Each structure stands twice: as structure tokens, then as C-alpha cells.
mmCIF file of C-alpha atoms in Angstrom:
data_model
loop_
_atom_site.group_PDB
_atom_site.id
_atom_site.type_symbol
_atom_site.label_atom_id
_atom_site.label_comp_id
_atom_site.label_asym_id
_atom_site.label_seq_id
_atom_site.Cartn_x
_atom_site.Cartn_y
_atom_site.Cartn_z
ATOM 1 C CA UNK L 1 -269.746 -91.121 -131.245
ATOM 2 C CA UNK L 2 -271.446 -88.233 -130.028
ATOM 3 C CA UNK L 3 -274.465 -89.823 -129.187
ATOM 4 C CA UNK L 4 -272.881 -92.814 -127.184
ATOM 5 C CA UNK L 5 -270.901 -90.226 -125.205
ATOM 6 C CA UNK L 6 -274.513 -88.351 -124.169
ATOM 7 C CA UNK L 7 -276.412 -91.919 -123.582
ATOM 8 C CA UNK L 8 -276.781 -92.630 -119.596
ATOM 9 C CA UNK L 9 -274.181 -94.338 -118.781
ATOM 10 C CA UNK L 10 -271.369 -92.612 -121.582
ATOM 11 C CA UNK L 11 -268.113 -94.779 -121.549
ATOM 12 C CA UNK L 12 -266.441 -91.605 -119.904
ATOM 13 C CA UNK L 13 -268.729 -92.906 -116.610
ATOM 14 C CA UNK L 14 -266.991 -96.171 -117.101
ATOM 15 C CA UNK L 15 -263.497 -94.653 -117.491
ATOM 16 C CA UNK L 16 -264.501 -92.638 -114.220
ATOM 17 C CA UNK L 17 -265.131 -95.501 -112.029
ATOM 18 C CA UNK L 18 -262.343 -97.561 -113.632
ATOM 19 C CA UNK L 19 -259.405 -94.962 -112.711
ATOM 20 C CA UNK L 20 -261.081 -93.716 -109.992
ATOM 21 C CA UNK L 21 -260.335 -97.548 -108.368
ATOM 22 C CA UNK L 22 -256.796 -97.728 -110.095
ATOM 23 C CA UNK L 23 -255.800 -94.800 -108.547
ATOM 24 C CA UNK L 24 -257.032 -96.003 -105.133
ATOM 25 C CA UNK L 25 -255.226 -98.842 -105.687
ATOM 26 C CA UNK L 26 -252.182 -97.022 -106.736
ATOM 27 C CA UNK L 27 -252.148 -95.027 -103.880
ATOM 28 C CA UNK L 28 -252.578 -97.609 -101.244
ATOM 29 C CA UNK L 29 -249.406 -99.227 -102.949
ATOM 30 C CA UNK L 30 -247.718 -95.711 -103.111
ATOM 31 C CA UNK L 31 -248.449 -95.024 -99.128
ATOM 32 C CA UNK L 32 -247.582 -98.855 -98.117
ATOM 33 C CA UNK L 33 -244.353 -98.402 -99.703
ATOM 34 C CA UNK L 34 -243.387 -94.935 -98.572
ATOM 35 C CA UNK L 35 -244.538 -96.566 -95.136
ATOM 36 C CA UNK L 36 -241.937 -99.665 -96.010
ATOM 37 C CA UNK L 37 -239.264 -96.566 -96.332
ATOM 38 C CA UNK L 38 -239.612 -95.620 -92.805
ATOM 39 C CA UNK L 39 -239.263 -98.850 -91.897
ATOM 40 C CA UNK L 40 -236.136 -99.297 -93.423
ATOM 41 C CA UNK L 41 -237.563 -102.458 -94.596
ATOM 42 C CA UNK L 42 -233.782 -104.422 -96.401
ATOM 43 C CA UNK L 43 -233.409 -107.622 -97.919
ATOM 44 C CA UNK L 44 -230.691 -108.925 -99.909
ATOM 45 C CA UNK L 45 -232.788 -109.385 -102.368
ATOM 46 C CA UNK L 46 -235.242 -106.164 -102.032
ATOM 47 C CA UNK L 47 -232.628 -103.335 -101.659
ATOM 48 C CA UNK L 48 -233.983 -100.042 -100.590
ATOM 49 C CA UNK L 49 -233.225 -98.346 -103.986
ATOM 50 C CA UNK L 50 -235.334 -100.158 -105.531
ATOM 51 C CA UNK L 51 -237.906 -99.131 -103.232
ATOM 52 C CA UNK L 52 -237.559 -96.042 -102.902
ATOM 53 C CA UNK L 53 -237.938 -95.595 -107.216
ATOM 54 C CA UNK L 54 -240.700 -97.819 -107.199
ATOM 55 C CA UNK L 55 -242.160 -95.112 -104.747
ATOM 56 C CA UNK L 56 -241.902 -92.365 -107.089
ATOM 57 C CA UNK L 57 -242.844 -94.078 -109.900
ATOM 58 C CA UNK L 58 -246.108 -95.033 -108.494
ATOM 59 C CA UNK L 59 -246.535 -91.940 -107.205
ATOM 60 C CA UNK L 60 -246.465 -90.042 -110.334
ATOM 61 C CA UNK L 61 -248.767 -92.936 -111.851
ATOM 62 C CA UNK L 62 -251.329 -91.940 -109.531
ATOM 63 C CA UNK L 63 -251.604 -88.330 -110.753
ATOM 64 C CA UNK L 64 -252.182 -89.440 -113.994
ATOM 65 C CA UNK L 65 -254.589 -91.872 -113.210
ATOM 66 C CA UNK L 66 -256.320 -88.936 -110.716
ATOM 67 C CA UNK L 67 -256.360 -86.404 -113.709
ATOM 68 C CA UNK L 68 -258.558 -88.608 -115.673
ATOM 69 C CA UNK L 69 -260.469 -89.411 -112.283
ATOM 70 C CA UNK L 70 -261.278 -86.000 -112.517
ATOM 71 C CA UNK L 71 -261.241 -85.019 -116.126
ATOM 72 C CA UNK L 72 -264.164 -88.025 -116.867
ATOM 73 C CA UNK L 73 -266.141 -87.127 -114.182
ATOM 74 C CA UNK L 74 -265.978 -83.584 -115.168
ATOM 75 C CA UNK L 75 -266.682 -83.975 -118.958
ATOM 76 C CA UNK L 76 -269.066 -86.898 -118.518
ATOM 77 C CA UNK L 77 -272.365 -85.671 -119.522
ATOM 78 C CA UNK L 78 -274.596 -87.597 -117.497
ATOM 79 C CA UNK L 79 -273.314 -86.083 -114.241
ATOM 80 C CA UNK L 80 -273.532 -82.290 -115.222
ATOM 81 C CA UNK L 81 -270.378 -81.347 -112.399
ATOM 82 C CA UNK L 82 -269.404 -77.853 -113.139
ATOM 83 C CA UNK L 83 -265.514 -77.458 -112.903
ATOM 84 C CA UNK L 84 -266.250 -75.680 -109.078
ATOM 85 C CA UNK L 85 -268.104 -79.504 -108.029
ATOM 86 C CA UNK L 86 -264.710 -81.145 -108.927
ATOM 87 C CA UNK L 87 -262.270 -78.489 -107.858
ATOM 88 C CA UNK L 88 -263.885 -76.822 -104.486
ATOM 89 C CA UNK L 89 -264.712 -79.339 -101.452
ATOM 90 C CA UNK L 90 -268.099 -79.744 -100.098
ATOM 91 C CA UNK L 91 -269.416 -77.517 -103.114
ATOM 92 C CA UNK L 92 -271.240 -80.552 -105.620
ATOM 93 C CA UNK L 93 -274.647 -80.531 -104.994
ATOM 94 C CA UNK L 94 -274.049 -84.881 -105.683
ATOM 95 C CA UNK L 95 -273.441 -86.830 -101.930
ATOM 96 C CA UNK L 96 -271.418 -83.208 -100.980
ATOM 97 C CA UNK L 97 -269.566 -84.596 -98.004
ATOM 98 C CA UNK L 98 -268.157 -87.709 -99.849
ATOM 99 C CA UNK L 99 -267.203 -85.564 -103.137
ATOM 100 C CA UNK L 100 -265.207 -83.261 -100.441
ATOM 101 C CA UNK L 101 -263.125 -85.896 -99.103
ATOM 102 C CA UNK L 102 -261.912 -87.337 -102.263
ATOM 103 C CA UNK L 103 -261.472 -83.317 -103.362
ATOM 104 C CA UNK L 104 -259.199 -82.719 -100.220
ATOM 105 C CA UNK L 105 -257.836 -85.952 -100.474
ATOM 106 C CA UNK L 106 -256.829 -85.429 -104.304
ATOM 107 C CA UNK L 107 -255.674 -82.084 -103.792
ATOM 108 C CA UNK L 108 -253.672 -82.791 -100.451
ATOM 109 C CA UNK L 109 -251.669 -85.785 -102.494
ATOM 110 C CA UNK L 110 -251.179 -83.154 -105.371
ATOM 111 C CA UNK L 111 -249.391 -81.141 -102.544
ATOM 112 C CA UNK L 112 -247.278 -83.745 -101.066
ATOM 113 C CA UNK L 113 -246.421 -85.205 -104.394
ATOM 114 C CA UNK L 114 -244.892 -81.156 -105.338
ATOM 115 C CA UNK L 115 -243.411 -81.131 -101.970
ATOM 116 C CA UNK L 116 -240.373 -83.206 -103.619
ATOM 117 C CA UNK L 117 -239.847 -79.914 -105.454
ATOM 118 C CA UNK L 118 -239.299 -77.719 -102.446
ATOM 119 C CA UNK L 119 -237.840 -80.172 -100.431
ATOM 120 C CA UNK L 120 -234.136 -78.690 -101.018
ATOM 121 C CA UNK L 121 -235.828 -75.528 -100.260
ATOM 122 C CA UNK L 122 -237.168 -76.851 -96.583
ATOM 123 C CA UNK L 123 -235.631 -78.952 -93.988
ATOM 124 C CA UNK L 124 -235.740 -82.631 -94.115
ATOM 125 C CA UNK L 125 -237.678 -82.192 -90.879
ATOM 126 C CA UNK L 126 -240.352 -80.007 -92.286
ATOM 127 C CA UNK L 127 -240.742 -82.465 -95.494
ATOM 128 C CA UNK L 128 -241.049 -85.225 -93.520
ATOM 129 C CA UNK L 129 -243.742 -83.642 -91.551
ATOM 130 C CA UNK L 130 -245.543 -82.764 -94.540
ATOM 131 C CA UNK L 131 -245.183 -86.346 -95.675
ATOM 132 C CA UNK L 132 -247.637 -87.005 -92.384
ATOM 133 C CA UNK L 133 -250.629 -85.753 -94.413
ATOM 134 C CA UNK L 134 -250.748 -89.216 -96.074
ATOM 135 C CA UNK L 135 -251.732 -90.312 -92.866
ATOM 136 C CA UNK L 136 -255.171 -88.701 -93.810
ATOM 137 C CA UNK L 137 -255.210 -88.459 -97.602
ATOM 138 C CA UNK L 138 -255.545 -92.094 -97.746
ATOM 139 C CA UNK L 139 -258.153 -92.756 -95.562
ATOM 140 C CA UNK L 140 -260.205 -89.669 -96.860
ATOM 141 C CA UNK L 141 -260.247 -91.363 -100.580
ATOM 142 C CA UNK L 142 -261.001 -94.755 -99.172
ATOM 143 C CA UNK L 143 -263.770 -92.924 -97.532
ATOM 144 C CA UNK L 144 -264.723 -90.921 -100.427
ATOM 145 C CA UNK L 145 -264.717 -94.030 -102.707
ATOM 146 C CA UNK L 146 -266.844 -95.910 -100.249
ATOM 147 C CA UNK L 147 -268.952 -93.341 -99.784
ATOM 148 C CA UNK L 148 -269.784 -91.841 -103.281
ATOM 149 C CA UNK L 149 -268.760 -94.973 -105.461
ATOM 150 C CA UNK L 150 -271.643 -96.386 -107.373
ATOM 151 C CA UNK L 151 -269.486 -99.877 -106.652
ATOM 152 C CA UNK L 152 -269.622 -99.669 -103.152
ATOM 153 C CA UNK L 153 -272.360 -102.516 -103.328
ATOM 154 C CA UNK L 154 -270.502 -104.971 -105.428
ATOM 155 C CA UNK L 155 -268.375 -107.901 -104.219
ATOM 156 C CA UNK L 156 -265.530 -106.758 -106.039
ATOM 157 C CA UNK L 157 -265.973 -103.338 -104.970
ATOM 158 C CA UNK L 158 -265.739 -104.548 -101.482
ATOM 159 C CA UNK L 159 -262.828 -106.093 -102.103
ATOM 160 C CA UNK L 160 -261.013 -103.413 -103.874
ATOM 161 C CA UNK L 161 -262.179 -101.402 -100.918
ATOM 162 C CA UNK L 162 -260.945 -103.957 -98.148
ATOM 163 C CA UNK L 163 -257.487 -105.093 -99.819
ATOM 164 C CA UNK L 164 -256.451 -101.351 -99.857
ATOM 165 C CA UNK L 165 -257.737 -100.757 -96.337
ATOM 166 C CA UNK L 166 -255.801 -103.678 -94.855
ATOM 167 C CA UNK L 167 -252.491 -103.550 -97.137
ATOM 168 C CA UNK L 168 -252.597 -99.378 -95.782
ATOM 169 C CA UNK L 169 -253.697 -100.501 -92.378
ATOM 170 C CA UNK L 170 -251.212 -103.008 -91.985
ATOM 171 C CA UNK L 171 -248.304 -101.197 -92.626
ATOM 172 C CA UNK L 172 -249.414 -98.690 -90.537
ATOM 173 C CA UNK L 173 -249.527 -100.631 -87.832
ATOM 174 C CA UNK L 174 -246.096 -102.249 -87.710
ATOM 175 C CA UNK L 175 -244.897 -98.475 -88.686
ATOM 176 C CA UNK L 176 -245.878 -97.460 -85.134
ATOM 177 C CA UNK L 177 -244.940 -101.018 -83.921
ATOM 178 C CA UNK L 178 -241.468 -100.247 -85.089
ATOM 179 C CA UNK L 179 -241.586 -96.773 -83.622
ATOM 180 C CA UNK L 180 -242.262 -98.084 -79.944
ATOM 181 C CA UNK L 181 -244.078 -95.651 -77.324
ATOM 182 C CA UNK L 182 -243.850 -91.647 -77.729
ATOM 183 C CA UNK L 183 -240.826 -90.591 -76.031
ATOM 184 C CA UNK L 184 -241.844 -88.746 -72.500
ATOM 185 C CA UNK L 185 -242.524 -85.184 -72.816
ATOM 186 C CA UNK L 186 -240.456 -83.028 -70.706
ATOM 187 C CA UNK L 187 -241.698 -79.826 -69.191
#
């Protein structure tokens, strides 16, 4: 076992890759339906509730599969990252600018995902606005998986790639569609 996990590539490259595209996946799902929220999206037969748990729910699935995004990546042997190259941004000496975006982006979702903990603590306000930095976590780990994924090449790497941008996109769009032009600014 030993030796398979030190041959180039170890399964724990493979298990890398493989959660590093569920959790995109995850969290394009996560963001479209927190955007759905704001949109007060109802239906008879889609009530909020149900919505709003399947929110959390994926939400907490994406930390998991993000810890052994991480965790592989760290402990595979083939890629030698010291804890520092998956912890600190812009720090791996491997495509440093791509690594940093999926580090802020991980550790900016780990933020707004503890945010539920100190939201009695904070006004709904000040959540909410916290809740904003979606609005760049996402993109920065579509980015970072474009842009460091040994994938990025494949068709269905594409396509992974593409499905989450549009799904994310989409919903972003009728979010501001629904929100109608910013409100004058008096001075």
C-alpha cells in the first residue's frame, strides 16, 4: 500500500481532483440556492423551507468535501505542498496565483459558513453583508480550478467548469434582475 501511495500519480492525486470538482459542484449548487433565497423563489410544490435546509445541508457537504480537497493534496506525495502551500495564499511555489485563489476562496467560504454562528451575535444587516463575499468566493474557485486543474483540458472538465459557471451566472443575473436599478443616492 505504501508503495502505490508514493507511485506518480498515488490514488490520493485522484481523490484530490475528484473532490476538488465535487466540491465545486457543491458550491455552485450551495450559492445558486442561497441566491434562489433572495429571490424568494415559492412554489406550491417547492416551499421555501425546504430550500432553505437544502442550503445548509449542502453547505456543510462542501466543507467536508473541501477538507479532503485539501487534506489529499497536502498528504499526496507526488506534490511535496508543505502545510504553509495549502494554508497561506500566493505562498506554493506550484502555479502560485491560481493556488491563492482557491486558498482565499476556501478560507473565505470557511468564514461565511461560521458566520451562521455569530449571526445572533450581529445584525441581520451585517450577516447579510457578509453573505456578499460569495459573490467572489465562487468565482475565485472556478478560477482557481480552471486555472490550476490538471482537467482543465478535458471535455468533461470543461463541462464541469461551464455548467457551474452558467447555473452561478444565471442566478445571478435574475438576482439583480429581480432587484431592479440601485436606488438614487442622496447627498
Amino acid at each position: 500500500m505504501v508503495l502505490a501511495l508514493t507511485q506518480a500519480p498515488s490514488p490520493l492525486w485522484f481523490f484530490a481532483r475528484a473532490a476538488g470538482f465535487v466540491t465545486l459542484l457543491l458550491l455552485a449548487a450551495t450559492v445558486a440556492f442561497g441566491i434562489a433565497l433572495t429571490l424568494r423563489l415559492r412554489s406550491p410544490r417547492w416551499p421555501t423551507f425546504i430550500t432553505e435546509q437544502l442550503h445548509r445541508y449542502l453547505t456543510s457537504v462542501v466543507y467536508t468535501f473541501l477538507a479532503i480537497h485539501v487534506v489529499t493534496i497536502w498528504l499526496d506525495p507526488f506534490t511535496k505542498f508543505s502545510l504553509a502551500d495549502v494554508l497561506l495564499p500566493f505562498v506554493s511555489g506550484y502555479r502560485s496565483f491560481w493556488m491563492g485563489l482557491g486558498i482565499c476562496a476556501a478560507e473565505l467560504t470557511v468564514a461565511l459558513g461560521l458566520s451562521i454562528y455569530v449571526r445572533t451575535l450581529i445584525s441581520y444587516r451585517v450577516w447579510r453583508l457578509l453573505h456578499y463575499g460569495t459573490y467572489a468566493t465562487f468565482p475565485a474557485a472556478l478560477i482557481h480550478g480552471i486555472g490550476t486543474g490538471t482537467d482543465t483540458h478535458t471535455w468533461w472538465g470543461l463541462l464541469i467548469y461551464f455548467v457551474c459557471g452558467c447555473s452561478v451566472a444565471t442566478m445571478v443575473i435574475l438576482r439583480a434582475i429581480a432587484s431592479g436599478p440601485a436606488p438614487a443616492v442622496r447627498v
